[in-house]
Coordinates of C-alpha atoms in Angstrom, one line a residue:
X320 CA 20.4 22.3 18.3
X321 CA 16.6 22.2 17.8
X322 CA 16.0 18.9 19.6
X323 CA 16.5 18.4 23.7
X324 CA 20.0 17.5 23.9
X325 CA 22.2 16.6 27.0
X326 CA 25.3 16.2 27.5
X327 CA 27.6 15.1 30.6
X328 CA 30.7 16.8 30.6
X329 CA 33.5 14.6 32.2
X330 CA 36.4 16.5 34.0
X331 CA 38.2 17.7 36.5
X332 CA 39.6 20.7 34.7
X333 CA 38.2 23.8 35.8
X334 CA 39.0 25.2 32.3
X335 CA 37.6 22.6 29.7
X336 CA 34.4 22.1 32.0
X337 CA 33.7 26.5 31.6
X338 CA 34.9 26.4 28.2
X339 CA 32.7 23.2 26.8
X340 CA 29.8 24.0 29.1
X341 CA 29.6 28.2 27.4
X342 CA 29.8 25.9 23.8
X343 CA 27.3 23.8 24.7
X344 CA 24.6 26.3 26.0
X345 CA 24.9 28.1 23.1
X346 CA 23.3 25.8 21.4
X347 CA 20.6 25.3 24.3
X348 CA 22.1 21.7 25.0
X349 CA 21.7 21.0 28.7
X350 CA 25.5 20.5 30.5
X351 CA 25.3 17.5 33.5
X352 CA 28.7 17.9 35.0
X353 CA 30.4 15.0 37.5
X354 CA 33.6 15.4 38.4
X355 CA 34.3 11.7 39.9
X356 CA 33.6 8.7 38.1
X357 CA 30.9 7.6 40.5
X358 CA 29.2 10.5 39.8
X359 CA 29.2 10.0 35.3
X360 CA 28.3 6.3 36.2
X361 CA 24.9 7.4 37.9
X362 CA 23.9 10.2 35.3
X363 CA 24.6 7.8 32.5
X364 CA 22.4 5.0 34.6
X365 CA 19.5 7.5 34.9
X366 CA 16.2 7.1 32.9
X367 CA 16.7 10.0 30.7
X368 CA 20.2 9.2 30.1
X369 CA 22.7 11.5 28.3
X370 CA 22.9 11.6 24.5
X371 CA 26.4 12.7 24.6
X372 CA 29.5 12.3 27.3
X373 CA 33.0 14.5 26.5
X374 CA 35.2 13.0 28.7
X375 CA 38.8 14.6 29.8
X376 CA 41.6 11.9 29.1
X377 CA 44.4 13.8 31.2
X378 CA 41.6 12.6 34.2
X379 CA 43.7 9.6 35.7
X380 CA 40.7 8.0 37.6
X381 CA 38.7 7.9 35.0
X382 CA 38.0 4.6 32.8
X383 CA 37.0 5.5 29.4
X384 CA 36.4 2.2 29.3
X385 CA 33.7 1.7 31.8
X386 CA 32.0 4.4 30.6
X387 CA 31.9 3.0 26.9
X388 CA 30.8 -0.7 29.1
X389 CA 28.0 1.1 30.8
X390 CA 26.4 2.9 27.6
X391 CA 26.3 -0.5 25.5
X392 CA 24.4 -2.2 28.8
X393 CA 21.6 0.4 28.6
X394 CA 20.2 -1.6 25.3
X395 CA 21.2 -4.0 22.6
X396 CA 20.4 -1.8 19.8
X397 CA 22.9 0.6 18.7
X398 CA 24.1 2.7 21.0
X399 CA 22.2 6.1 21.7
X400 CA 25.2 7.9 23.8
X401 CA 27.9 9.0 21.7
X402 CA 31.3 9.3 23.3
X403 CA 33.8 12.0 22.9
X404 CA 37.0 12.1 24.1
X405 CA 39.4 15.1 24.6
X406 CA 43.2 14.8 24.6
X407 CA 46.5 16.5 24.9
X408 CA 47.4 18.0 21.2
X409 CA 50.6 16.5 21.7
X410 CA 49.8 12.8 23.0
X411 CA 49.2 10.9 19.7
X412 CA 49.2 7.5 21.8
X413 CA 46.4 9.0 24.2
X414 CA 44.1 9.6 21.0
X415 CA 45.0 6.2 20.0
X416 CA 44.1 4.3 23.7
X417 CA 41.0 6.5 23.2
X418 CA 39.5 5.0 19.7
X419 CA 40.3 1.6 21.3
X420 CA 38.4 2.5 24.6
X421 CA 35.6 3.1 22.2
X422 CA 35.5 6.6 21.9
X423 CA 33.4 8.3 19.1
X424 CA 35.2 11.3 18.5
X425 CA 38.9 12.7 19.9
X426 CA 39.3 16.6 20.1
X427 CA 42.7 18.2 20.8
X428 CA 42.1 19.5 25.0
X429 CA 42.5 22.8 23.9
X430 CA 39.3 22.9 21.9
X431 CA 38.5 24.6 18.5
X432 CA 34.8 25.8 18.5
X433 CA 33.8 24.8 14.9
X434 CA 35.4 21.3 15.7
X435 CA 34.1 20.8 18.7
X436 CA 30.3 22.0 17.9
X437 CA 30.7 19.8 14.4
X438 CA 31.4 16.9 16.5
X439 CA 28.4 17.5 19.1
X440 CA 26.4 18.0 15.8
X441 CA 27.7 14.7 14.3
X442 CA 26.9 12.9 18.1
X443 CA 23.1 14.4 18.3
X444 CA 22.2 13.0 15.0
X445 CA 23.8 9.8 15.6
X446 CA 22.0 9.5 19.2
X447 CA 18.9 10.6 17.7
X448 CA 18.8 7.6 14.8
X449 CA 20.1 4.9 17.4
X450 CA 16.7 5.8 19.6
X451 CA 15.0 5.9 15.7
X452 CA 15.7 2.0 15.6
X453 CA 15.3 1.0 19.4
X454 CA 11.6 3.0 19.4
X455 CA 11.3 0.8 15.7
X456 CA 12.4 -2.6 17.1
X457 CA 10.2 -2.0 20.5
X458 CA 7.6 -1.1 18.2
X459 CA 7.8 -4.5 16.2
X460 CA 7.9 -6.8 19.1
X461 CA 5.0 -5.4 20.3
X462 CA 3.1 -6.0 16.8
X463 CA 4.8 -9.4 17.1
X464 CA 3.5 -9.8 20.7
X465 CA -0.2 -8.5 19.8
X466 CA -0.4 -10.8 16.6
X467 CA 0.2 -13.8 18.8
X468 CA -2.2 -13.0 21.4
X469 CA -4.8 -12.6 18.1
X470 CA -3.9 -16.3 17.0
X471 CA -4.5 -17.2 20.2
X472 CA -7.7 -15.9 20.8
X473 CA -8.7 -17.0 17.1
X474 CA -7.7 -20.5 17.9
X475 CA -9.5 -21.0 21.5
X476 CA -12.6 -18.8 19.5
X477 CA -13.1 -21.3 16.7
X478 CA -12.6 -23.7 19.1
X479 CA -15.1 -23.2 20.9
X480 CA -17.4 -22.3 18.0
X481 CA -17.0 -25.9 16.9
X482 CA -17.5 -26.9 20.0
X483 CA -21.0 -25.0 20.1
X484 CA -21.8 -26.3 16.8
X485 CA -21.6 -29.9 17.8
X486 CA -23.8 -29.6 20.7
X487 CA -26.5 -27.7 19.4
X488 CA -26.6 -29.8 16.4
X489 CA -29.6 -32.5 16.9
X490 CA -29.7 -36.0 16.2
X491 CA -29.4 -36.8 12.3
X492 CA -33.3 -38.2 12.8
X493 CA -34.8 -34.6 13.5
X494 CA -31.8 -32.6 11.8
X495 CA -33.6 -29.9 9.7
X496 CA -32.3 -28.3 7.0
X497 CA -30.3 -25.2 7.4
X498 CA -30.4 -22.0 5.5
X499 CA -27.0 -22.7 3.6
X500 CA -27.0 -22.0 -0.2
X501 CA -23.0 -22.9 -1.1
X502 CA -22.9 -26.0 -2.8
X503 CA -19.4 -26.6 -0.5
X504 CA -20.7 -28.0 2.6
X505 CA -23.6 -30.2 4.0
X506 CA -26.5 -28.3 5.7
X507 CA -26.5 -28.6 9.2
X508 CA -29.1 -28.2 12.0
X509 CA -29.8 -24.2 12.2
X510 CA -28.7 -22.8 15.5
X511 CA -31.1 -21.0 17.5
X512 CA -30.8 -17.5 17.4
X513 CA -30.1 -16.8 21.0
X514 CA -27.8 -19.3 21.4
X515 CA -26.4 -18.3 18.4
X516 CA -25.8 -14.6 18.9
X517 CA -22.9 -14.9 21.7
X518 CA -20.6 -18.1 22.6
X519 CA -18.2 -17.8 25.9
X520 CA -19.8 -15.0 27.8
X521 CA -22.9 -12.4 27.9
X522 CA -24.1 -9.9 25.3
X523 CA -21.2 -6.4 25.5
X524 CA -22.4 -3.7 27.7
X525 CA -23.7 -1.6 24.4
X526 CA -26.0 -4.8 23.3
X527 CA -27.2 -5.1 26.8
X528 CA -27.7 -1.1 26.3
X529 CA -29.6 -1.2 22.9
X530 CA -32.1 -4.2 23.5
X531 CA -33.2 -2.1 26.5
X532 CA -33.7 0.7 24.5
X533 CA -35.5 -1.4 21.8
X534 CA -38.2 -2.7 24.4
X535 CA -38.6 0.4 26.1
X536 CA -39.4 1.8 22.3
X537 CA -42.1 -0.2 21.7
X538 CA -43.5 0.2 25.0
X539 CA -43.7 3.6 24.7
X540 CA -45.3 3.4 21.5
X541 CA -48.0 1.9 23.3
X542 CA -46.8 -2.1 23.1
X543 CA -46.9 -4.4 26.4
X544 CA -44.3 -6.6 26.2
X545 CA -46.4 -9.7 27.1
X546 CA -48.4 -8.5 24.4
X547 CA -45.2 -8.6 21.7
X548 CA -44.2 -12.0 23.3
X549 CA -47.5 -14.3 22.9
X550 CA -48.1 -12.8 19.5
X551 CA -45.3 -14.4 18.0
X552 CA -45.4 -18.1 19.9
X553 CA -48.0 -19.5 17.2
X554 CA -46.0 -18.7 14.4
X555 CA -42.2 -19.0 15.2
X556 CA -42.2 -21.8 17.6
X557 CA -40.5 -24.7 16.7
X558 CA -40.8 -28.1 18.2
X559 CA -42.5 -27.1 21.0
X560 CA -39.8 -23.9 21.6
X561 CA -41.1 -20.9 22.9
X562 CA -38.9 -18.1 21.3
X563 CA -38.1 -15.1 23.2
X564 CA -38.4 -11.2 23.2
X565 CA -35.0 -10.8 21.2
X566 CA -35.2 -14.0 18.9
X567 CA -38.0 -12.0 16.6
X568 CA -36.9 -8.7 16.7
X569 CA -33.3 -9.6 15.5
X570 CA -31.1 -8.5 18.3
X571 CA -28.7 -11.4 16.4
X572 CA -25.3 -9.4 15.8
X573 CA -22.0 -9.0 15.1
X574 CA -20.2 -5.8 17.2
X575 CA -17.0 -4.6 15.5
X576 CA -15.3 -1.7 16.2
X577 CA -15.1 1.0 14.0
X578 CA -12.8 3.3 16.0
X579 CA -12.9 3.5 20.1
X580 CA -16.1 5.2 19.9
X581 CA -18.5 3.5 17.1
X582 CA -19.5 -0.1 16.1
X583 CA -21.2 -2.0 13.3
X584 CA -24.2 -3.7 14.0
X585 CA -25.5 -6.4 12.3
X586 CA -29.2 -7.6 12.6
X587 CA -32.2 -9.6 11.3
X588 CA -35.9 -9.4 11.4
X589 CA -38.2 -12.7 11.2
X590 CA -41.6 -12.6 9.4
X591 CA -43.7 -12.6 12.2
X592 CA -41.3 -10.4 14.3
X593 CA -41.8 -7.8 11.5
X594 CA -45.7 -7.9 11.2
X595 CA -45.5 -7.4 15.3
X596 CA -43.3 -4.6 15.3
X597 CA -45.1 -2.4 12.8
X598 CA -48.3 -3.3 14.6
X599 CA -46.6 -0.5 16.8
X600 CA -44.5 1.6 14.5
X601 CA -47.2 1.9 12.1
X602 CA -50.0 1.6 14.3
X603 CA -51.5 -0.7 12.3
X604 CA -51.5 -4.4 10.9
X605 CA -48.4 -4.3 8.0
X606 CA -48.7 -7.4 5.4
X607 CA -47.2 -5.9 2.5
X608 CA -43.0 -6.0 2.5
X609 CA -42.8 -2.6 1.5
X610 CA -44.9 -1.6 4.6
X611 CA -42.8 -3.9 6.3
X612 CA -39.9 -2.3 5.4
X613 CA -40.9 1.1 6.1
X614 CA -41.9 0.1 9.9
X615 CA -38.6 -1.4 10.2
X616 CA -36.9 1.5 9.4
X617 CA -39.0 3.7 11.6
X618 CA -38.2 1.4 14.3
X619 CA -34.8 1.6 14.0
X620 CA -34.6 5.4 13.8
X621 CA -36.4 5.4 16.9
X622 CA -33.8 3.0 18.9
X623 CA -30.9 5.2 17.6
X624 CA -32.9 8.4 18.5
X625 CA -33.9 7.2 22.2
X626 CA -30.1 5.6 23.0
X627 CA -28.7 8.7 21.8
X628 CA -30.6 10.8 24.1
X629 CA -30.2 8.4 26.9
X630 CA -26.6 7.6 27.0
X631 CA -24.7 11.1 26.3
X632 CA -21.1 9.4 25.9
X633 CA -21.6 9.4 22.0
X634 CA -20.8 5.5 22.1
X635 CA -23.2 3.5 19.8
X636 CA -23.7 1.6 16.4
X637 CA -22.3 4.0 13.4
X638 CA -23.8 1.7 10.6
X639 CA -26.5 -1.0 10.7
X640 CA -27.2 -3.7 8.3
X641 CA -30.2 -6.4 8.0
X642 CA -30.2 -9.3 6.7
X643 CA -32.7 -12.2 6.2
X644 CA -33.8 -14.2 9.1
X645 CA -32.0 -17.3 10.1
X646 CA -34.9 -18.9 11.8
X647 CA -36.9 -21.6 9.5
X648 CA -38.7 -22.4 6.8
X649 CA -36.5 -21.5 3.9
X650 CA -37.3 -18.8 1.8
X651 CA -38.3 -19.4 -1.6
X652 CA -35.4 -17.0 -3.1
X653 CA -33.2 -20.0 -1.5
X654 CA -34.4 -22.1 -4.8
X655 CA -36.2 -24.0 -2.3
X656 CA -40.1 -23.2 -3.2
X657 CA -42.4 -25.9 -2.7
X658 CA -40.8 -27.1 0.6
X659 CA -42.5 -25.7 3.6
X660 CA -44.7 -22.1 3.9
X661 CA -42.9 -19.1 3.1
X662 CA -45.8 -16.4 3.3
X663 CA -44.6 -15.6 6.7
X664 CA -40.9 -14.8 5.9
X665 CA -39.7 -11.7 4.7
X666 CA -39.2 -11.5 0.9
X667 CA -36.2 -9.0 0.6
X668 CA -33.6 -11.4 -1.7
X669 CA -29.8 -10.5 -1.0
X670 CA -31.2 -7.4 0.5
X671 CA -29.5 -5.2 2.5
X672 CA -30.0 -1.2 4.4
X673 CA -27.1 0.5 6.1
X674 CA -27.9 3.4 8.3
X675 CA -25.2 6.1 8.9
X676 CA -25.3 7.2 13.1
X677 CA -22.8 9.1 12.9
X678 CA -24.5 12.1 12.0
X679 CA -27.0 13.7 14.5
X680 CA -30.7 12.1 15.4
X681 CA -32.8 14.8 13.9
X682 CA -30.9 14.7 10.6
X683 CA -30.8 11.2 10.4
X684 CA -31.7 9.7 7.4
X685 CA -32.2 5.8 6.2
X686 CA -30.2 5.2 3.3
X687 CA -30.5 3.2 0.4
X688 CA -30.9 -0.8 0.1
X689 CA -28.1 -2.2 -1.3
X690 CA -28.4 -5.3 -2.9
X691 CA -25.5 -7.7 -2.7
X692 CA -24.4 -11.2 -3.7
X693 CA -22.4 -14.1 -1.9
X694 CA -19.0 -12.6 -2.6
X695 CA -19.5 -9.4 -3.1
X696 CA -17.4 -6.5 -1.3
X697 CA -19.3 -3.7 -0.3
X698 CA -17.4 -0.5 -1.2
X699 CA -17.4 2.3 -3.7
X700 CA -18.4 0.0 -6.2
X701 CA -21.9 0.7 -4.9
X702 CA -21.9 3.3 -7.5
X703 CA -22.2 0.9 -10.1
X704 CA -25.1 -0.4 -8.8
X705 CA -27.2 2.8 -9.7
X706 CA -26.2 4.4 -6.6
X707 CA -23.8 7.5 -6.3
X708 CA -22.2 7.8 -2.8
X709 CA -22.9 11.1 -1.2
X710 CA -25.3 12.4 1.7
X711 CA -28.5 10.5 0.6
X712 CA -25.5 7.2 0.2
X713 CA -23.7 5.6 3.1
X714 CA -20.7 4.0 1.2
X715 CA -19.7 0.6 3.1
X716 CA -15.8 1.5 2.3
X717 CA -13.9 -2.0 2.3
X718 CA -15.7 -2.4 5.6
X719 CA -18.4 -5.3 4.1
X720 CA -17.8 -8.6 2.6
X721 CA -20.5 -11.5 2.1
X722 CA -19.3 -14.2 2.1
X723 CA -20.0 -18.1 1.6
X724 CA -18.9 -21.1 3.5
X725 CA -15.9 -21.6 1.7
X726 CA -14.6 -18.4 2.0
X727 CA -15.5 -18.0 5.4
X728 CA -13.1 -21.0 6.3
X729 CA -10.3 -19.3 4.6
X730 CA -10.6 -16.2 5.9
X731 CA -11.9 -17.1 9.5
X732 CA -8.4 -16.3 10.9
X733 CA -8.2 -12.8 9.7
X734 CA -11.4 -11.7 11.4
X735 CA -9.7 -11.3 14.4
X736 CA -6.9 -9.8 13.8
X737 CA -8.3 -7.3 11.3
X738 CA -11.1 -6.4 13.4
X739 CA -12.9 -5.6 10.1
X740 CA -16.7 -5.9 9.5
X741 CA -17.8 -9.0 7.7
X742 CA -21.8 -9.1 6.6
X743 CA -22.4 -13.1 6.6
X744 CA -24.7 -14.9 4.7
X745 CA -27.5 -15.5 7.1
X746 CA -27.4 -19.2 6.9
X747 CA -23.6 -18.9 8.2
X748 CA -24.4 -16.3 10.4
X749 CA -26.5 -19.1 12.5
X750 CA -24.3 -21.6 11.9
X751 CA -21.0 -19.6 12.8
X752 CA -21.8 -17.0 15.0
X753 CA -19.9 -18.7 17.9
X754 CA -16.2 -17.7 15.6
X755 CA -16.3 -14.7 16.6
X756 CA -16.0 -12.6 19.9
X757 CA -17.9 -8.8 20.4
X758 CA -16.0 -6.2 21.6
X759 CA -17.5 -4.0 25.1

């Protein structure tokens, strides 16, 4: 009968049992035979179960109805056993008690092959479609179950984001102003980056992972890393903060998974951090954003080439994206010139460069900038942009949206439970970062 089929044959008649067990193989179905009802109680009660019982009506101790009782208690969905039940030709009232027992199917005892087989055909399909819906309904509860545990974790997450928010906030007296460009809300107090990156718990084991490689990068290169942190105190301290290692070279990011393997990565490069990187990328002093630019990207090859070769497992970032920093003074593509210096920032407006790791180190190749707007979803519409998606192209399929404050209240929920990529708007990034949870 193509799929595994068993069946428990019910009798005490040496003759039905030989003659519906020779049917029955001949199809390949596998026979259980009990020949007290003790014995067809525990088969049906087993794990496997049976998907079909032909029971012999002419056996006095035997309760058609207890076995129709004890396939209905095995689940609440319809039931996957089908029951047939064999009479004597002659005894209409026994076929009668036996639909009302809650048989399936009665057979006259002397048995007709085509009708017998065409009623085990009939009882496979049937079992077959009633283990369809339980496997369906098992299946929804536990989408049912998951989504709530989602909510939850959304709820308690923003929670504690606003919670974060509120304390890092400073008094209105020395409350700067924050990189936010929507129009929609006030501009609070920019969060520091570290305190920003992460709320409720440390950094996932592959962040950890990568800022290690980053360091050891730039030592290797020939950087100390005193030497990276005292260059940048002078100019990205702020009120009296000294900034550390991972605040200027933009280890700020969000983690989502792209499958079990890969993960997006999201980061952003101050000024200052820049100039000192590609003092070691570019062995030399880089001023000009271009130059800038190019060091980061050199940088960036180099972290994915040395975690590759250092952790084996094949688990890593599959995409990167920066962004502009969301440490202080405002840039002057924020329609804020005038207000504070902005020589030291970097000047890459609604820039973005996705990198594509899933291909290997030695062929990997930075792709273009894409250029994007509050709003915009990244996705084949790149195309339109000048830019045709192919090898040279990493398309950001309906995996990027950027997004502004009002959106990002809408949609806040979703995050979680769609564990999709969003690319924030830097000012949000800083200010909401604690919304959302990285995955190890």
């Amino acid at each position: 009968m193509h799929l595994p089929f068993r069946v428990l044959i019910a009798t005490q008649d040496t003759q039905v049992r030989l003659v519906t067990e020779n049917l029955l193989k001949t199809v390949q179905a596998k026979c259980l035979v009990a020949e007290t009802q003790d014995a067809v109680l525990a088969l049906l009660g087993t794990p496997e179960g049976v998907d079909l019982v032909v029971a012999d009506s002419s056996w006095e101790g035997l309760s058609l109805e207890t076995i129709y009782r004890t396939c209905r208690s095995r689940t609440t969905a319809p039931v996957e056993t089908y029951l047939t039940v064999l009479v004597e030709e002659t005894n209409a009232a026994g076929a009668i008690l036996a639909f009302n027992a809650g048989a399936d199917a009665v057979l006259r005892k002397n048995i007709d092959p085509v009708e017998f087989l065409n009623a085990c055909r009939a009882g496979q399909r049937l079992s077959v479609l009633a283990k369809m819906h339980r496997v369906a309904m098992e299946e929804k509860a536990t989408a049912a179950s998951v989504l709530t545990t989602a909510e939850q974790e959304v709820r308690e997450a923003t929670a504690a984001a606003a919670a974060l928010v509120q304390e890092q906030e400073p008094p209105a007296e020395n409350r700067q102003t924050s990189l936010v460009t929507s129009a929609e809300a006030p501009a609070p107090a920019a969060a520091q980056p570290k305190k920003a990156r992460l709320a409720g718990g440390e950094a996932p084991i592959v962040v950890r992972q990568m800022e290690a490689v980053a360091r050891q990068v730039l030592i290797d290169q020939g950087a100390s890393e005193e030497t990276c942190f005292h260059d940048v105190i002078d100019a990205d301290a702020v009120d009296g903060q000294v900034p550390e290692w991972s605040e200027f070279v933009g280890w700020q990011g969000i983690f989502w998974p792209v499958n079990n393997l890969w993960f997006d990565v999201l980061f952003h490069f101050s000024r200052t951090g820049a100039e000192n990187l590609c003092r070691w990328t570019l062995q030399r002093q880089a001023k000009e954003d271009g130059a800038l630019m190019a060091g980061i990207n050199q940088y960036l090859i180099a972290v994915q080439a040395t975690y590759r070769a250092h952790y084996e497992t094949g688990y890593g970032p599959s995409s990167t994206i920066l962004c502009q920093p969301v440490v202080l003074p405002r840039p002057h593509w924020m329609e804020e010139a005038g207000q504070g210096d902005f020589t030291r920032v970097l000047k890459f407006p609604n820039s973005f460069v996705a990198y594509n790791f899933h291909i290997a180190p030695a062929a990997l190749q930075v792709k273009a900038a894409i250029t994007a707007s509050p709003g915009d979803i990244l996705n084949e519409t790149i195309a339109s942009r000048g830019q045709r998606p192919g090898p040279g192209v990493m398309p950001l399929a309906n995996r990027g949206v950027i997004l502004t404050e009002g959106r990002l209240n809408k949609i806040v929920p979703d995050l979680e439970a769609n564990r999709t990529l969003w690319v924030i708007e830097p000012s949000l990034f800083a200010r909401r970062m604690g919304a959302y949870t990285a995955v190890d």
